[in-house]
PDB file of C-alpha atoms in Angstrom:
ATOM      1  CA  UNK A  25      86.449  57.482 -38.796  1.00 48.00           C
ATOM      2  CA  UNK A  26      85.494  55.593 -35.635  1.00 51.00           C
ATOM      3  CA  UNK A  27      82.046  54.425 -34.578  1.00 51.00           C
ATOM      4  CA  UNK A  28      80.752  55.713 -31.322  1.00 54.00           C
ATOM      5  CA  UNK A  29      78.970  53.329 -29.015  1.00 53.00           C
ATOM      6  CA  UNK A  30      75.582  54.317 -27.763  1.00 55.00           C
ATOM      7  CA  UNK A  31      71.901  53.535 -28.095  1.00 62.00           C
ATOM      8  CA  UNK A  32      71.777  53.913 -31.853  1.00 65.00           C
ATOM      9  CA  UNK A  33      75.164  52.345 -32.663  1.00 70.00           C
ATOM     10  CA  UNK A  34      76.679  48.939 -32.078  1.00 68.00           C
ATOM     11  CA  UNK A  35      80.090  48.667 -30.519  1.00 72.00           C
ATOM     12  CA  UNK A  36      82.340  45.653 -30.972  1.00 77.00           C
ATOM     13  CA  UNK A  37      80.288  42.515 -31.568  1.00 76.00           C
ATOM     14  CA  UNK A  38      81.357  39.776 -29.162  1.00 76.00           C
ATOM     15  CA  UNK A  39      81.869  36.091 -30.024  1.00 73.00           C
ATOM     16  CA  UNK A  40      78.455  34.485 -29.366  1.00 69.00           C
ATOM     17  CA  UNK A  41      79.433  30.885 -30.169  1.00 65.00           C
ATOM     18  CA  UNK A  42      79.626  29.923 -26.478  1.00 63.00           C
ATOM     19  CA  UNK A  43      75.971  30.852 -25.961  1.00 65.00           C
ATOM     20  CA  UNK A  44      74.611  28.065 -28.165  1.00 61.00           C
ATOM     21  CA  UNK A  45      74.212  24.742 -26.367  1.00 60.00           C
ATOM     22  CA  UNK A  46      75.952  22.425 -28.805  1.00 60.00           C
ATOM     23  CA  UNK A  47      74.940  19.382 -26.778  1.00 61.00           C
ATOM     24  CA  UNK A  48      71.230  19.851 -27.507  1.00 64.00           C
ATOM     25  CA  UNK A  49      69.791  16.828 -29.343  1.00 69.00           C
ATOM     26  CA  UNK A  50      69.081  16.894 -33.038  1.00 81.00           C
ATOM     27  CA  UNK A  51      65.473  17.779 -33.841  1.00 84.00           C
ATOM     28  CA  UNK A  52      63.127  15.083 -35.096  1.00 88.00           C
ATOM     29  CA  UNK A  53      63.642  14.684 -38.836  1.00 89.00           C
ATOM     30  CA  UNK A  54      61.037  13.801 -41.421  1.00 91.00           C
ATOM     31  CA  UNK A  55      60.573  10.048 -41.387  1.00 93.00           C
ATOM     32  CA  UNK A  56      59.020   7.079 -39.599  1.00 96.00           C
ATOM     33  CA  UNK A  57      58.912   6.655 -35.819  1.00 96.00           C
ATOM     34  CA  UNK A  58      57.523   4.051 -33.466  1.00 96.00           C
ATOM     35  CA  UNK A  59      55.227   5.329 -30.771  1.00 96.00           C
ATOM     36  CA  UNK A  60      52.460   4.607 -28.328  1.00 97.00           C
ATOM     37  CA  UNK A  61      48.893   5.900 -28.256  1.00 97.00           C
ATOM     38  CA  UNK A  62      48.190   7.391 -24.833  1.00 97.00           C
ATOM     39  CA  UNK A  63      44.902   8.378 -23.180  1.00 96.00           C
ATOM     40  CA  UNK A  64      46.171  11.795 -22.158  1.00 95.00           C
ATOM     41  CA  UNK A  65      49.255  13.764 -21.392  1.00 92.00           C
ATOM     42  CA  UNK A  66      49.485  16.265 -18.611  1.00 91.00           C
ATOM     43  CA  UNK A  67      52.221  18.810 -17.992  1.00 87.00           C
ATOM     44  CA  UNK A  68      52.901  22.310 -16.731  1.00 87.00           C
ATOM     45  CA  UNK A  69      53.852  24.698 -19.524  1.00 85.00           C
ATOM     46  CA  UNK A  70      56.640  27.281 -19.356  1.00 86.00           C
ATOM     47  CA  UNK A  71      54.164  29.847 -17.999  1.00 88.00           C
ATOM     48  CA  UNK A  72      53.208  27.599 -15.081  1.00 88.00           C
ATOM     49  CA  UNK A  73      49.804  26.615 -16.504  1.00 90.00           C
ATOM     50  CA  UNK A  74      48.607  23.034 -16.116  1.00 91.00           C
ATOM     51  CA  UNK A  75      47.867  21.545 -19.534  1.00 91.00           C
ATOM     52  CA  UNK A  76      45.953  18.382 -20.409  1.00 92.00           C
ATOM     53  CA  UNK A  77      45.661  16.922 -23.893  1.00 93.00           C
ATOM     54  CA  UNK A  78      43.357  13.910 -24.134  1.00 95.00           C
ATOM     55  CA  UNK A  79      42.745  11.350 -26.837  1.00 96.00           C
ATOM     56  CA  UNK A  80      39.114  11.936 -27.690  1.00 95.00           C
ATOM     57  CA  UNK A  81      36.421  11.819 -30.345  1.00 95.00           C
ATOM     58  CA  UNK A  82      34.598  15.162 -30.362  1.00 95.00           C
ATOM     59  CA  UNK A  83      32.387  17.170 -32.741  1.00 94.00           C
ATOM     60  CA  UNK A  84      34.281  19.449 -35.122  1.00 93.00           C
ATOM     61  CA  UNK A  85      34.145  23.192 -34.596  1.00 92.00           C
ATOM     62  CA  UNK A  86      31.404  23.667 -37.215  1.00 93.00           C
ATOM     63  CA  UNK A  87      29.536  20.563 -35.993  1.00 88.00           C
ATOM     64  CA  UNK A  88      29.317  18.946 -39.439  1.00 92.00           C
ATOM     65  CA  UNK A  89      31.817  16.193 -38.684  1.00 95.00           C
ATOM     66  CA  UNK A  90      33.793  14.623 -35.845  1.00 96.00           C
ATOM     67  CA  UNK A  91      37.485  14.785 -34.932  1.00 96.00           C
ATOM     68  CA  UNK A  92      39.443  11.943 -33.396  1.00 96.00           C
ATOM     69  CA  UNK A  93      42.471  13.401 -31.642  1.00 96.00           C
ATOM     70  CA  UNK A  94      44.972  10.717 -30.680  1.00 96.00           C
ATOM     71  CA  UNK A  95      47.755  11.667 -28.282  1.00 97.00           C
ATOM     72  CA  UNK A  96      50.992   9.987 -29.315  1.00 97.00           C
ATOM     73  CA  UNK A  97      54.314   9.514 -27.610  1.00 96.00           C
ATOM     74  CA  UNK A  98      56.962   8.879 -30.270  1.00 96.00           C
ATOM     75  CA  UNK A  99      60.347   7.530 -29.267  1.00 93.00           C
ATOM     76  CA  UNK A 100      63.463   7.909 -31.332  1.00 92.00           C
ATOM     77  CA  UNK A 101      66.225   5.255 -31.375  1.00 90.00           C
ATOM     78  CA  UNK A 102      68.378   7.539 -29.177  1.00 90.00           C
ATOM     79  CA  UNK A 103      65.609   7.552 -26.539  1.00 90.00           C
ATOM     80  CA  UNK A 104      64.382  11.099 -27.154  1.00 93.00           C
ATOM     81  CA  UNK A 105      60.589  11.436 -26.920  1.00 93.00           C
ATOM     82  CA  UNK A 106      58.245  13.639 -28.948  1.00 93.00           C
ATOM     83  CA  UNK A 107      54.654  14.127 -27.854  1.00 93.00           C
ATOM     84  CA  UNK A 108      52.342  14.886 -30.740  1.00 94.00           C
ATOM     85  CA  UNK A 109      48.867  14.053 -31.999  1.00 94.00           C
ATOM     86  CA  UNK A 110      47.192  12.451 -34.964  1.00 95.00           C
ATOM     87  CA  UNK A 111      43.885  13.807 -36.243  1.00 95.00           C
ATOM     88  CA  UNK A 112      41.208  11.842 -38.080  1.00 95.00           C
ATOM     89  CA  UNK A 113      38.191  13.818 -39.286  1.00 96.00           C
ATOM     90  CA  UNK A 114      35.107  11.841 -40.286  1.00 95.00           C
ATOM     91  CA  UNK A 115      31.421  12.336 -40.953  1.00 94.00           C
ATOM     92  CA  UNK A 116      28.827  10.024 -39.474  1.00 91.00           C
ATOM     93  CA  UNK A 117      27.638   9.168 -42.994  1.00 93.00           C
ATOM     94  CA  UNK A 118      31.140   7.778 -43.704  1.00 93.00           C
ATOM     95  CA  UNK A 119      30.236   4.872 -41.418  1.00 91.00           C
ATOM     96  CA  UNK A 120      27.060   3.852 -43.239  1.00 93.00           C
ATOM     97  CA  UNK A 121      26.791   0.685 -45.306  1.00 95.00           C
ATOM     98  CA  UNK A 122      25.839   2.830 -48.314  1.00 95.00           C
ATOM     99  CA  UNK A 123      29.109   4.780 -48.162  1.00 94.00           C
ATOM    100  CA  UNK A 124      31.185   1.645 -47.597  1.00 93.00           C
ATOM    101  CA  UNK A 125      29.577  -0.008 -50.635  1.00 95.00           C
ATOM    102  CA  UNK A 126      30.021   3.147 -52.745  1.00 92.00           C
ATOM    103  CA  UNK A 127      33.736   3.249 -51.806  1.00 93.00           C
ATOM    104  CA  UNK A 128      34.159  -0.425 -52.718  1.00 92.00           C
ATOM    105  CA  UNK A 129      32.449   0.160 -56.075  1.00 91.00           C
ATOM    106  CA  UNK A 130      34.603   3.231 -56.749  1.00 90.00           C
ATOM    107  CA  UNK A 131      37.737   1.211 -55.922  1.00 91.00           C
ATOM    108  CA  UNK A 132      36.743  -1.561 -58.325  1.00 89.00           C
ATOM    109  CA  UNK A 133      35.884   0.951 -61.044  1.00 88.00           C
ATOM    110  CA  UNK A 134      39.136   2.884 -60.525  1.00 85.00           C
ATOM    111  CA  UNK A 135      41.168  -0.323 -60.659  1.00 85.00           C
ATOM    112  CA  UNK A 136      39.482  -1.313 -63.900  1.00 86.00           C
ATOM    113  CA  UNK A 137      39.631   2.092 -65.593  1.00 85.00           C
ATOM    114  CA  UNK A 138      42.877   3.404 -64.115  1.00 81.00           C
ATOM    115  CA  UNK A 139      41.110   6.597 -63.038  1.00 84.00           C
ATOM    116  CA  UNK A 140      40.973   8.032 -59.536  1.00 86.00           C
ATOM    117  CA  UNK A 141      38.240   7.593 -56.931  1.00 85.00           C
ATOM    118  CA  UNK A 142      36.682  10.991 -57.616  1.00 86.00           C
ATOM    119  CA  UNK A 143      34.074  11.979 -55.027  1.00 89.00           C
ATOM    120  CA  UNK A 144      34.762   8.773 -53.076  1.00 91.00           C
ATOM    121  CA  UNK A 145      38.389   9.714 -52.347  1.00 93.00           C
ATOM    122  CA  UNK A 146      37.669  11.504 -49.022  1.00 94.00           C
ATOM    123  CA  UNK A 147      35.430   8.710 -47.629  1.00 94.00           C
ATOM    124  CA  UNK A 148      37.994   6.147 -48.853  1.00 95.00           C
ATOM    125  CA  UNK A 149      40.779   7.911 -46.906  1.00 94.00           C
ATOM    126  CA  UNK A 150      38.586   8.165 -43.787  1.00 95.00           C
ATOM    127  CA  UNK A 151      37.621   4.480 -43.926  1.00 95.00           C
ATOM    128  CA  UNK A 152      41.268   3.538 -44.471  1.00 94.00           C
ATOM    129  CA  UNK A 153      42.342   5.526 -41.389  1.00 96.00           C
ATOM    130  CA  UNK A 154      39.519   4.150 -39.234  1.00 95.00           C
ATOM    131  CA  UNK A 155      40.287   0.619 -40.448  1.00 94.00           C
ATOM    132  CA  UNK A 156      43.927   1.115 -39.454  1.00 96.00           C
ATOM    133  CA  UNK A 157      42.855   2.290 -35.986  1.00 96.00           C
ATOM    134  CA  UNK A 158      40.605  -0.748 -35.680  1.00 95.00           C
ATOM    135  CA  UNK A 159      43.533  -3.073 -36.498  1.00 95.00           C
ATOM    136  CA  UNK A 160      45.820  -1.230 -34.061  1.00 96.00           C
ATOM    137  CA  UNK A 161      43.171  -1.623 -31.344  1.00 95.00           C
ATOM    138  CA  UNK A 162      42.971  -5.337 -32.127  1.00 93.00           C
ATOM    139  CA  UNK A 163      39.188  -5.303 -32.348  1.00 91.00           C
ATOM    140  CA  UNK A 164      36.857  -6.451 -35.089  1.00 88.00           C
ATOM    141  CA  UNK A 165      34.780  -3.299 -34.790  1.00 88.00           C
ATOM    142  CA  UNK A 166      35.227   0.017 -32.951  1.00 89.00           C
ATOM    143  CA  UNK A 167      32.347   0.742 -30.573  1.00 91.00           C
ATOM    144  CA  UNK A 168      30.432   3.953 -29.809  1.00 91.00           C
ATOM    145  CA  UNK A 169      31.412   5.883 -26.684  1.00 88.00           C
ATOM    146  CA  UNK A 170      27.922   7.023 -25.626  1.00 85.00           C
ATOM    147  CA  UNK A 171      28.649  10.643 -26.597  1.00 87.00           C
ATOM    148  CA  UNK A 172      28.110  10.294 -30.327  1.00 88.00           C
ATOM    149  CA  UNK A 173      31.674   9.279 -31.128  1.00 92.00           C
ATOM    150  CA  UNK A 174      33.909   6.234 -31.115  1.00 94.00           C
ATOM    151  CA  UNK A 175      35.347   4.627 -27.981  1.00 95.00           C
ATOM    152  CA  UNK A 176      39.118   5.078 -28.206  1.00 96.00           C
ATOM    153  CA  UNK A 177      39.998   3.156 -25.010  1.00 96.00           C
ATOM    154  CA  UNK A 178      41.036  -0.030 -26.897  1.00 96.00           C
ATOM    155  CA  UNK A 179      43.774   2.052 -28.586  1.00 96.00           C
ATOM    156  CA  UNK A 180      45.471   3.234 -25.376  1.00 97.00           C
ATOM    157  CA  UNK A 181      48.882   1.696 -24.846  1.00 97.00           C
ATOM    158  CA  UNK A 182      49.014   0.276 -28.368  1.00 97.00           C
ATOM    159  CA  UNK A 183      52.029   0.623 -30.650  1.00 97.00           C
ATOM    160  CA  UNK A 184      51.705   2.808 -33.739  1.00 97.00           C
ATOM    161  CA  UNK A 185      54.130   3.693 -36.523  1.00 96.00           C
ATOM    162  CA  UNK A 186      53.992   7.316 -37.637  1.00 96.00           C
ATOM    163  CA  UNK A 187      55.514   9.215 -40.554  1.00 96.00           C
ATOM    164  CA  UNK A 188      56.360  12.791 -39.576  1.00 95.00           C
ATOM    165  CA  UNK A 189      56.750  15.657 -42.007  1.00 93.00           C
ATOM    166  CA  UNK A 190      56.660  19.437 -41.967  1.00 91.00           C
ATOM    167  CA  UNK A 191      53.464  20.917 -40.578  1.00 89.00           C
ATOM    168  CA  UNK A 192      51.667  22.691 -43.447  1.00 89.00           C
ATOM    169  CA  UNK A 193      50.599  25.523 -41.134  1.00 89.00           C
ATOM    170  CA  UNK A 194      53.951  26.023 -39.401  1.00 88.00           C
ATOM    171  CA  UNK A 195      57.127  24.522 -40.909  1.00 82.00           C
ATOM    172  CA  UNK A 196      58.921  24.947 -37.558  1.00 84.00           C
ATOM    173  CA  UNK A 197      56.861  22.000 -36.299  1.00 87.00           C
ATOM    174  CA  UNK A 198      56.310  18.412 -37.394  1.00 90.00           C
ATOM    175  CA  UNK A 199      52.931  16.860 -38.150  1.00 92.00           C
ATOM    176  CA  UNK A 200      51.708  13.292 -38.506  1.00 94.00           C
ATOM    177  CA  UNK A 201      51.444  12.644 -42.247  1.00 94.00           C
ATOM    178  CA  UNK A 202      50.554   8.948 -42.066  1.00 95.00           C
ATOM    179  CA  UNK A 203      50.132   6.226 -39.472  1.00 95.00           C
ATOM    180  CA  UNK A 204      49.960   2.462 -39.616  1.00 95.00           C
ATOM    181  CA  UNK A 205      49.924  -0.608 -37.389  1.00 95.00           C
ATOM    182  CA  UNK A 206      53.186  -2.200 -38.593  1.00 95.00           C
ATOM    183  CA  UNK A 207      56.684  -0.931 -39.295  1.00 94.00           C
ATOM    184  CA  UNK A 208      57.181   0.270 -42.875  1.00 94.00           C
ATOM    185  CA  UNK A 209      58.860  -2.313 -45.099  1.00 93.00           C
ATOM    186  CA  UNK A 210      60.772   0.075 -47.367  1.00 91.00           C
ATOM    187  CA  UNK A 211      61.745   2.794 -44.883  1.00 91.00           C
ATOM    188  CA  UNK A 212      63.876   2.892 -41.760  1.00 91.00           C
ATOM    189  CA  UNK A 213      62.245   3.623 -38.413  1.00 92.00           C
ATOM    190  CA  UNK A 214      64.284   6.472 -36.917  1.00 91.00           C
TER     191      UNK A 214
END
């Protein structure tokens, strides 16, 4: 019995191997990359729309916290570039002396008891990230920007080391899982 070709039936299936561009570069793998913090990136998308992504400190959607969006340009050893962003969410109360002291006390207690930081874990992570940004900027203290957030200008053009991993919301993409001011000691920078 032979198959008829037509709308509902497939005929002979051709060899499609020549369609795939085998010279396309390997995608970015999970791992550490060196990059630069940039003020903004501008481009025209595939639909012809002008797009601008800026590094900024803005109120969160619900207004209960703030989001620092850092635009990053990561460069692989083979020269390929990936533009991505790092997000730091913080609450204004995270920057109070009371919270800083509570985090320090929780750290001391956790070190002594071997337990975790409990309710102080989130502020600890925020303060760690902001402290890292402060060191990357090379300033003793980040300043306010006049719009309720932090001035990110001292970060522009600075080197950052970023660990990429699968994006929790879409595994087809990579997300920044960690960032730091120096190259990792026990991992290779890709």
